[in-house]
């Protein structure tokens, strides 16, 4: 990524779905190759992910923010978030998905997306924010560097296998609102 590139964080729309799906599929393949089964990764499609995210985008209280590179005419990252799933108090929000294209990682886009999601969630009375992250994710330290604590482990089924995942929690969402 050029240092001169101006990335814009904005709400995601239905027009963005195919590019959002492309970011997700490409990022999963580049990040999780060797961790997840190849047939699972190779079987992922932009079309199926676009349909999946179209359903999610229409759900009450669910939000998308995208990182757009206007000079390239593409979305280079996104965050999808909203109320916590499961038996979670109403004032705890969840990041369901956070992905940034490999060539843009390390540039601050992921941090900007998390902070924007935190600001949006705090405006809806959330006091805490959490994200489930695959235990083998080589980028797990990103969450720790932003002040999240690992608070729980659970399994997640992907394809025909189960993988460990870790819940990272920002107990005080306001800490993400400070520069």
XYZ file of C-alpha atoms in Angstrom:
179
model
C 0.000 0.000 0.000
C 1.265 3.480 -0.831
C 1.700 5.816 2.105
C -0.053 8.430 -0.048
C -3.184 6.295 -0.320
C -6.135 7.814 1.477
C -8.342 5.096 2.934
C -11.925 6.053 3.726
C -13.897 4.294 6.481
C -17.603 4.411 5.647
C -20.794 2.402 6.182
C -21.015 -0.708 4.030
C -23.946 -1.035 1.626
C -25.524 -3.726 -0.503
C -23.441 -2.455 -3.423
C -20.314 -3.462 -1.481
C -21.283 -7.087 -0.851
C -19.283 -8.718 -3.639
C -16.129 -6.781 -2.692
C -16.703 -7.575 1.018
C -16.993 -11.246 0.065
C -13.779 -10.997 -1.953
C -11.884 -9.523 1.002
C -13.163 -12.319 3.254
C -12.384 -15.200 0.884
C -8.956 -13.866 -0.127
C -7.998 -13.099 3.478
C -9.096 -16.507 4.756
C -7.093 -18.230 2.019
C -3.934 -16.188 2.626
C -4.135 -16.239 6.435
C -5.480 -19.692 7.229
C -3.768 -21.879 4.585
C -2.066 -24.632 6.576
C -4.334 -24.051 9.582
C -7.718 -24.886 8.040
C -8.367 -27.738 5.628
C -7.436 -26.883 2.028
C -10.708 -28.284 0.684
C -12.644 -25.968 3.018
C -10.651 -22.897 1.940
C -10.726 -23.836 -1.746
C -14.483 -24.406 -1.516
C -15.190 -20.872 -0.306
C -16.767 -18.678 -2.968
C -17.354 -14.963 -3.274
C -20.890 -15.619 -4.487
C -21.849 -17.690 -1.422
C -20.202 -15.207 0.935
C -21.996 -12.284 -0.748
C -25.353 -14.046 -0.209
C -24.439 -14.854 3.406
C -23.454 -11.261 4.124
C -26.545 -9.887 2.358
C -28.662 -11.806 4.886
C -26.500 -10.602 7.764
C -26.526 -6.995 6.525
C -30.313 -6.995 6.727
C -30.450 -8.232 10.333
C -31.566 -5.782 13.041
C -28.721 -4.040 14.858
C -26.017 -5.459 12.557
C -23.598 -2.988 10.994
C -20.869 -3.005 8.375
C -18.068 -0.510 8.006
C -15.712 -0.765 5.057
C -12.231 0.571 4.392
C -12.318 1.832 0.826
C -9.342 2.812 -1.293
C -10.878 5.375 -3.673
C -7.778 5.485 -5.872
C -8.020 1.733 -6.520
C -11.824 1.677 -6.563
C -11.917 -1.228 -4.137
C -12.710 -2.217 -0.594
C -9.568 -3.326 1.216
C -11.083 -4.248 4.580
C -14.286 -4.417 6.570
C -15.701 -4.937 10.028
C -19.115 -6.461 10.742
C -20.478 -6.014 14.269
C -23.564 -5.713 16.444
C -25.200 -7.199 19.528
C -23.383 -10.117 21.115
C -24.628 -13.530 20.024
C -25.715 -16.125 22.547
C -26.400 -15.383 26.181
C -24.671 -12.016 26.212
C -25.981 -8.900 28.002
C -27.381 -6.172 25.748
C -24.541 -3.793 26.610
C -21.869 -6.104 25.181
C -21.374 -5.932 21.421
C -19.513 -8.367 19.205
C -17.230 -8.007 16.213
C -18.472 -10.819 13.969
C -15.894 -10.318 11.225
C -12.796 -8.159 10.756
C -10.677 -8.615 7.650
C -8.078 -6.510 5.856
C -6.412 -7.563 2.604
C -2.898 -8.925 3.206
C -1.173 -6.134 1.285
C -2.869 -3.512 3.512
C -2.240 -5.232 6.858
C 0.051 -3.374 9.234
C -1.035 0.008 7.869
C -3.496 0.884 10.651
C -6.650 -0.016 8.735
C -7.623 -2.839 11.102
C -7.142 -0.553 14.099
C -9.222 2.176 12.435
C -12.018 -0.310 11.721
C -12.045 -1.630 15.317
C -12.055 1.908 16.734
C -14.888 2.932 14.391
C -16.905 -0.149 15.400
C -16.276 0.674 19.073
C -17.404 4.261 18.576
C -20.554 3.124 16.788
C -21.277 0.505 19.481
C -20.646 2.961 22.333
C -23.204 5.262 20.703
C -25.696 2.409 21.072
C -25.008 2.015 24.819
C -22.463 -0.812 24.548
C -19.956 -0.815 27.404
C -17.858 -3.764 26.154
C -16.832 -5.305 22.852
C -15.533 -8.777 22.020
C -14.441 -10.884 19.065
C -14.001 -14.621 18.536
C -10.646 -15.366 16.882
C -9.285 -18.704 15.691
C -6.691 -19.860 18.223
C -4.227 -20.586 15.418
C -4.695 -17.190 13.770
C -1.195 -15.788 13.215
C -2.618 -12.271 13.689
C -4.071 -12.854 17.166
C -1.627 -10.410 18.759
C -3.422 -7.602 16.916
C -6.263 -7.834 19.447
C -3.867 -7.969 22.388
C -1.976 -4.909 21.124
C -5.289 -3.052 21.075
C -5.838 -3.953 24.736
C -8.192 -6.939 24.456
C -7.872 -9.828 26.901
C -8.389 -13.497 26.062
C -11.321 -14.515 28.262
C -12.773 -17.751 26.896
C -12.062 -20.685 24.574
C -14.573 -22.685 22.564
C -14.740 -24.889 19.499
C -16.075 -23.859 16.111
C -17.065 -26.207 13.304
C -15.678 -25.282 9.892
C -16.248 -27.780 7.135
C -16.067 -31.218 8.719
C -13.570 -30.262 11.447
C -13.654 -28.426 14.756
C -11.103 -25.733 15.586
C -10.338 -23.855 18.793
C -11.267 -20.202 18.994
C -10.519 -17.562 21.613
C -12.834 -14.765 22.761
C -11.004 -11.443 23.065
C -12.757 -8.850 25.231
C -12.401 -5.111 25.599
C -14.178 -4.798 28.937
C -14.213 -0.996 28.752
C -15.101 0.041 25.215
C -14.096 3.643 25.926
C -10.421 2.598 25.925
C -10.773 1.993 22.176
C -12.080 5.521 21.689
C -8.830 7.113 22.870
C -6.071 7.766 20.320
